[in-house]
Short mmCIF file of C-alpha atoms in Angstrom, two decimals:
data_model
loop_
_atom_site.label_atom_id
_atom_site.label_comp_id
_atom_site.label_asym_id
_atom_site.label_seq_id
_atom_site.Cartn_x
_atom_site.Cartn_y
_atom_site.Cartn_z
CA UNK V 4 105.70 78.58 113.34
CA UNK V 5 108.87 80.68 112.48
CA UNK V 6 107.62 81.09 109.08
CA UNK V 7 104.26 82.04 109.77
CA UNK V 8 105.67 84.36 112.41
CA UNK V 9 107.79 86.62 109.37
CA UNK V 10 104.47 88.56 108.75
CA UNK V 11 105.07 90.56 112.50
CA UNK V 12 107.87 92.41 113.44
CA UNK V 13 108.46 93.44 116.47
CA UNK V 14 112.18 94.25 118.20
CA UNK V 15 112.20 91.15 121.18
CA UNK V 16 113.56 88.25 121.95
CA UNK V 17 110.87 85.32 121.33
CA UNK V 18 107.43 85.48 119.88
CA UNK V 19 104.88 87.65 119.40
CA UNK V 20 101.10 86.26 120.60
CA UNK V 21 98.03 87.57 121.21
CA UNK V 22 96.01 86.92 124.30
CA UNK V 23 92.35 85.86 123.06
CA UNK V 24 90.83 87.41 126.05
CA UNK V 25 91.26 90.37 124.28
CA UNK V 26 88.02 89.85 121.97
CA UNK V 27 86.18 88.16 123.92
CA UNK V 28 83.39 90.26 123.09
CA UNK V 29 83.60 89.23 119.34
CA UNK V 30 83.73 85.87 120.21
CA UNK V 31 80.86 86.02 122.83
CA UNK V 32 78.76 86.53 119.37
CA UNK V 33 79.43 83.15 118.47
CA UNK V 34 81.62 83.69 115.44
CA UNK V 35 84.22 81.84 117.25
CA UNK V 36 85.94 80.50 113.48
CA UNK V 37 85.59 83.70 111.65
CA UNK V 38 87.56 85.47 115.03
CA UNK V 39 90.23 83.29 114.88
CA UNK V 40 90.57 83.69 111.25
CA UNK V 41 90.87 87.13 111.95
CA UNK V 42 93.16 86.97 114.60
CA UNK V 43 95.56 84.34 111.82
CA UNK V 44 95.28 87.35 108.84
CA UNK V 45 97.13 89.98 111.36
CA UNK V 46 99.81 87.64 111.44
CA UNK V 47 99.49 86.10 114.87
CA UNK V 48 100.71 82.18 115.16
CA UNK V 49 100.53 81.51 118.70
CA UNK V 50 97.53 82.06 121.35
CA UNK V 51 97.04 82.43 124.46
CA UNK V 52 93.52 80.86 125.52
CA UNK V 53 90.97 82.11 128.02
CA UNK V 54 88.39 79.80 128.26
CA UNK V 55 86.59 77.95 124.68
CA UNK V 56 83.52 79.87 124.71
CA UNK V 57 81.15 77.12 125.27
CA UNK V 58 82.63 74.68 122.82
CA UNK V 59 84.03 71.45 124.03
CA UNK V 60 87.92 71.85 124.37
CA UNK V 61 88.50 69.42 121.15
CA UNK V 62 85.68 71.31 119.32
CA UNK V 63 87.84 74.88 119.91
CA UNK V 64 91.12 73.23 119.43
CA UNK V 65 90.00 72.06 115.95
CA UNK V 66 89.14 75.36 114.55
CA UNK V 67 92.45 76.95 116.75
CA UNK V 68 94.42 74.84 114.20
CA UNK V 69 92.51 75.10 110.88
CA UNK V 70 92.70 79.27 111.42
CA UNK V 71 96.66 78.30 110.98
CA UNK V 72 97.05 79.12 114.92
CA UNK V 73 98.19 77.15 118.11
CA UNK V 74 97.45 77.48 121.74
CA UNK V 75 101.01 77.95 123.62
CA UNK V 76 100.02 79.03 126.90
CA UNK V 77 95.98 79.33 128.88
CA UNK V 78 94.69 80.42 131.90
CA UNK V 79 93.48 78.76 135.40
CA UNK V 80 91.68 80.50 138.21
CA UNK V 81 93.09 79.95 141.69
CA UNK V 82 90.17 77.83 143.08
CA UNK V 83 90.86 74.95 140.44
CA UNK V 84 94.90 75.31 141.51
CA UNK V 85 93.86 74.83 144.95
CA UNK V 86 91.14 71.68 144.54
CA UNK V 87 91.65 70.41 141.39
CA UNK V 88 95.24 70.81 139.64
CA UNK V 89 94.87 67.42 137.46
CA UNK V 90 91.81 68.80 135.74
CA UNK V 91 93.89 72.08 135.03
CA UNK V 92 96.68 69.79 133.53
CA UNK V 93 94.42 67.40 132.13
CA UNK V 94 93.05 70.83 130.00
CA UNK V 95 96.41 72.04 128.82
CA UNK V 96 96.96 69.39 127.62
CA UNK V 97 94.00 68.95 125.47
CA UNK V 98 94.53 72.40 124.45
CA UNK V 99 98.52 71.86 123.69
CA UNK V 100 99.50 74.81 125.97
CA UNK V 101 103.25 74.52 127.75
CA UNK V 102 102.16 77.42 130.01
CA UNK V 103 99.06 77.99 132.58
CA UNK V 104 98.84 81.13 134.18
CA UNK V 105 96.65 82.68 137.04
CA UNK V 106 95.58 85.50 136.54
CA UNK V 107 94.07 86.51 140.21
CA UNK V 108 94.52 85.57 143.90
CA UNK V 109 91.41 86.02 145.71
CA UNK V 110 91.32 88.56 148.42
CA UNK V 111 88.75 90.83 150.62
CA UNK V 112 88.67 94.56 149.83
CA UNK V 113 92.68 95.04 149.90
CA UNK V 114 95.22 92.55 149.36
CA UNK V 115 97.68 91.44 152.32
CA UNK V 116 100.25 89.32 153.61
CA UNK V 117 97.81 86.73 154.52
CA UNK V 118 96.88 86.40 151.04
CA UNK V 119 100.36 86.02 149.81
CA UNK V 120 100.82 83.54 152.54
CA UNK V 121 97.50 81.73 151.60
CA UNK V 122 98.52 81.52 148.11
CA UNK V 123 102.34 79.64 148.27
CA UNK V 124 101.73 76.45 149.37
CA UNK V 125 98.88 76.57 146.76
CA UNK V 126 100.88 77.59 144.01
CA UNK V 127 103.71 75.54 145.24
CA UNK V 128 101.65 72.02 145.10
CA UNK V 129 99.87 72.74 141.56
CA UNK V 130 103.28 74.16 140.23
CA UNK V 131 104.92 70.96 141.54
CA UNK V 132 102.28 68.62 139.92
CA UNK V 133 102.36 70.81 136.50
CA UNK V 134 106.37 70.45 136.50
CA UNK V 135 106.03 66.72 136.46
CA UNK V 136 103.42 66.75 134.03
CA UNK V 137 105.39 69.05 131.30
CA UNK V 138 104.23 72.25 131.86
CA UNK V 139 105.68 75.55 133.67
CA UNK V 140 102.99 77.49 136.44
CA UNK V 141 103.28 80.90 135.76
CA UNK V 142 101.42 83.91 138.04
CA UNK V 143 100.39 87.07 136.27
CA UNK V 144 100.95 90.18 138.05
CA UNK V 145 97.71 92.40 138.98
CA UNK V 146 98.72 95.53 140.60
CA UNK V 147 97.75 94.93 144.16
CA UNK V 148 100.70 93.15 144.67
CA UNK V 149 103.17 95.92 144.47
CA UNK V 150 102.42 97.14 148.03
CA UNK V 151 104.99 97.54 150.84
CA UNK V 152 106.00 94.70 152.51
CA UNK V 153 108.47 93.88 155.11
CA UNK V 154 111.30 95.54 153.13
CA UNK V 155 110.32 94.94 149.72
CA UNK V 156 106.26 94.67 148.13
CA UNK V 157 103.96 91.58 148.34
CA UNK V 158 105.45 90.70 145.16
CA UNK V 159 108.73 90.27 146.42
CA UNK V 160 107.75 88.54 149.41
CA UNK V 161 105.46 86.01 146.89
CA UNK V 162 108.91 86.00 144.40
CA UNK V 163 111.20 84.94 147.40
CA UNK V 164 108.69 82.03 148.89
CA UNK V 165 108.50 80.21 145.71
CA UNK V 166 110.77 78.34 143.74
CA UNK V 167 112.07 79.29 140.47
CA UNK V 168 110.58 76.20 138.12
CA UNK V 169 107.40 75.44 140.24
CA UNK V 170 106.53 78.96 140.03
CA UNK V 171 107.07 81.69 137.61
CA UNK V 172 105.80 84.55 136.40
CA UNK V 173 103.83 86.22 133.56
CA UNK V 174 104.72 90.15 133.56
CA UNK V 175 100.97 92.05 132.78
CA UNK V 176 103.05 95.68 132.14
CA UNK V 177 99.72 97.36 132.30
CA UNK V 178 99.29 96.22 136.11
CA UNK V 179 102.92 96.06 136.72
CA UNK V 180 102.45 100.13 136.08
CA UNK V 181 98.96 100.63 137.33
CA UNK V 182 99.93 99.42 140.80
CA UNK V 183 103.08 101.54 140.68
CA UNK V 184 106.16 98.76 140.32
CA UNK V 185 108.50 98.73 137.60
CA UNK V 186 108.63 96.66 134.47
CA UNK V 187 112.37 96.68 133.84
CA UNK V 188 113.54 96.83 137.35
CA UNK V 189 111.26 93.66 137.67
CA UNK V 190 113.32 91.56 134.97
CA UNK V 191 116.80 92.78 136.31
CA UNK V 192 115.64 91.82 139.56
CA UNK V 193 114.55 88.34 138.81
CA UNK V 194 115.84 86.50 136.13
CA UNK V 195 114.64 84.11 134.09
CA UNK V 196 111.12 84.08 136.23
CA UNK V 197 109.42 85.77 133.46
CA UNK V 198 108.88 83.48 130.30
CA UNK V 199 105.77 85.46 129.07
CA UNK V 200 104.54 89.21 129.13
CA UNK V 201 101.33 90.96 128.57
CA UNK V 202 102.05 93.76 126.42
CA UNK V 203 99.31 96.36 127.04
CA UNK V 204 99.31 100.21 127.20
CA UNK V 205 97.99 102.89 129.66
CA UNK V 206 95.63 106.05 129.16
CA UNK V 207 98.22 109.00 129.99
CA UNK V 208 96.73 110.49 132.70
CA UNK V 209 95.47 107.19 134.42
CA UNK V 210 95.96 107.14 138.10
CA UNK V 211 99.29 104.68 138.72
CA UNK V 212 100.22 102.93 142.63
CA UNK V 213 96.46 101.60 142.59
CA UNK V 214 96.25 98.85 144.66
CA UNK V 215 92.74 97.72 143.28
CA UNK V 216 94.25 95.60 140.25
CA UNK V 217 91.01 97.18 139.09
CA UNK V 218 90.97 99.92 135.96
CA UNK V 219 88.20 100.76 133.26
CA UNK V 220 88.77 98.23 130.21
CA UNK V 221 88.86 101.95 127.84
CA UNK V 222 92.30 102.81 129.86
CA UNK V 223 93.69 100.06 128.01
CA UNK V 224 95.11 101.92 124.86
CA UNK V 225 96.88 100.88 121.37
CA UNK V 226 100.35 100.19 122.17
CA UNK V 227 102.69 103.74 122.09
CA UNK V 228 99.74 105.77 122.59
CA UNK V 229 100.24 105.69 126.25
CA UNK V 230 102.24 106.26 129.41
CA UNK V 231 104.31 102.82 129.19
CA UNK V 232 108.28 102.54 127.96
CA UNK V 233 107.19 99.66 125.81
CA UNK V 234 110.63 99.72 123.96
CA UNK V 235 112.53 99.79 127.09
CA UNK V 236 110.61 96.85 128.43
CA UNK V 237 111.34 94.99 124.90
CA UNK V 238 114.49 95.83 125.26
CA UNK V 239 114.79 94.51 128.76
CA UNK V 240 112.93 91.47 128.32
CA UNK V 241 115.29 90.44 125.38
CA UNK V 242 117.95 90.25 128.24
CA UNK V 243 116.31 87.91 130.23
CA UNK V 244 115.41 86.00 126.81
CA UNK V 245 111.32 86.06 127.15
CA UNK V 246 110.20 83.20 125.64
CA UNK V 247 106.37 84.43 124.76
CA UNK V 248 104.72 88.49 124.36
CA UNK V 249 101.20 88.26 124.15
CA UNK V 250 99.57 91.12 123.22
CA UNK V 251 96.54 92.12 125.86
CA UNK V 252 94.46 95.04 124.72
CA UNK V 253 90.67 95.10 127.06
CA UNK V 254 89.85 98.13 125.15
CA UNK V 255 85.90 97.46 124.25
CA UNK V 256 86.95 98.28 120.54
CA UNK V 257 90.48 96.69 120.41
CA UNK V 258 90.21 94.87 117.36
CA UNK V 259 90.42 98.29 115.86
CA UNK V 260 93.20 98.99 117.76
CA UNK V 261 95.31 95.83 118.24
CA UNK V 262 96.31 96.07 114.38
CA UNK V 263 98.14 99.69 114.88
CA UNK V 264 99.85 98.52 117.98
CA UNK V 265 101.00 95.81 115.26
CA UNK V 266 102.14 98.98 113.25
CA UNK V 267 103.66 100.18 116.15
CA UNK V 268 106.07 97.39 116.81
CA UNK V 269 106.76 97.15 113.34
CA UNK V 270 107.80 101.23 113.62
CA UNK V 271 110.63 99.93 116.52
CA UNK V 272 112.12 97.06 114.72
#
């Protein structure tokens, strides 16, 4: 996909995605191929999946490829990492992703140690069984986990439990920000456990060290436009050699705005 990657620039190490998430609204209209297309003429090669919209995984994957784009990483909620990991694997496959992510541990009003403790020997087992099986088990930051803990946050404590390989990491900047930790002290601090980013922007002015992992989908802004160093985290992630960025934008009208963050990279390379 090098060559159909020349159309974006961007200054970072890797490849440039786009999280399909993202218009999930569009596709919730049932224009699924005309979406994708879409997605192909801004340049994008690689995906990242969340969910096939009611179509049978081979169904999706089909018109994935014949928009000229391929599926590199998805998503898996915790529940099926707990009680079913073979039907996660037995999906990523099918959709040709090298990467699942979860997005969300499940907690009661505010997340705690108990959580983080309920969640490594889950994460451990389906990142074990996903190692074997080809593929890396990555956990995307949410915000809530950059609490105090013991001498470090959650995160740390969930970081130091887990073993590089069975579990990594997908940095969400957004919600590395919103819940007050720091994007490039994050890389520095663990190396090579974060193959893939979510590039996403904040609303100046939006309340940071939330522990919710919760914000309005309109605080999501077009890259540049808001309170995040997005060239220092480039920058920092081309360090540590991220493999994947995947551009996240919740914004209800982000296909307006996903092509001038596009124009923004571009303006930094």
């Amino acid at each position: 996909s090098a060559a159909a990657q020349e159309t974006i620039k961007y200054p970072g190490s890797g490849t440039l995605g786009l999280q399909l998430y993202s218009l999930r609204h569009l596709f919730e209209k049932g224009d699924v191929a005309g979406t994708l297309e879409m997605v192909r003429r801004w340049g994008f090669a690689d995906v990242e999946a969340a969910g096939t919209y009611k179509l049978p995984i081979p169904e999706f994957v089909s018109l994935v490829n014949k928009a000229g784009l391929r599926i590199v990483s998805t998503g898996a909620d915790f529940g099926s990492l707990e009680n079913d990991v073979a039907r996660v694997i037995k999906e990523a496959q099918a959709l040709g992703a090298a990467q699942v992510m979860c997005a969300w541990i499940p907690h009661e009003k505010r997340f705690s140690r108990r959580d983080v403790d309920k969640a490594v020997p889950v994460f451990t087992k389906a990142g074990r069984a996903m190692r074997d099986a080809g593929l890396r088990l990555l956990y995307h930051t949410h915000g809530y986990e950059f609490q105090p803990d013991g001498d470090g946050t959650f995160f740390d404590t969930l970081a130091k439990s887990t073993e590089a390989g069975i579990l990594d990491f997908q940095m969400d900047v957004f919600w590395v920000v919103h819940g007050g930790g720091s994007p490039v002290e994050l890389f520095a601090k663990y190396p090579g456990r974060f193959p893939s980013t979510h590039l996403k922007d904040i609303r100046k002015g939006t309340k940071v060290c939330d522990p919710t992992g919760n914000a309005p989908d309109d605080t999501s802004v077009t890259l540049g436009d808001g309170m995040i160093d997005i060239p220092g985290i480039l920058q920092a992630a081309s360090k540590e050699g991220v493999k994947y960025h995947f551009i996240e934008d919740e914004h209800p009208k982000s296909e307006d705005q996903i092509p001038r963050s596009l124009k923004y990279l571009a303006s930094l390379s």
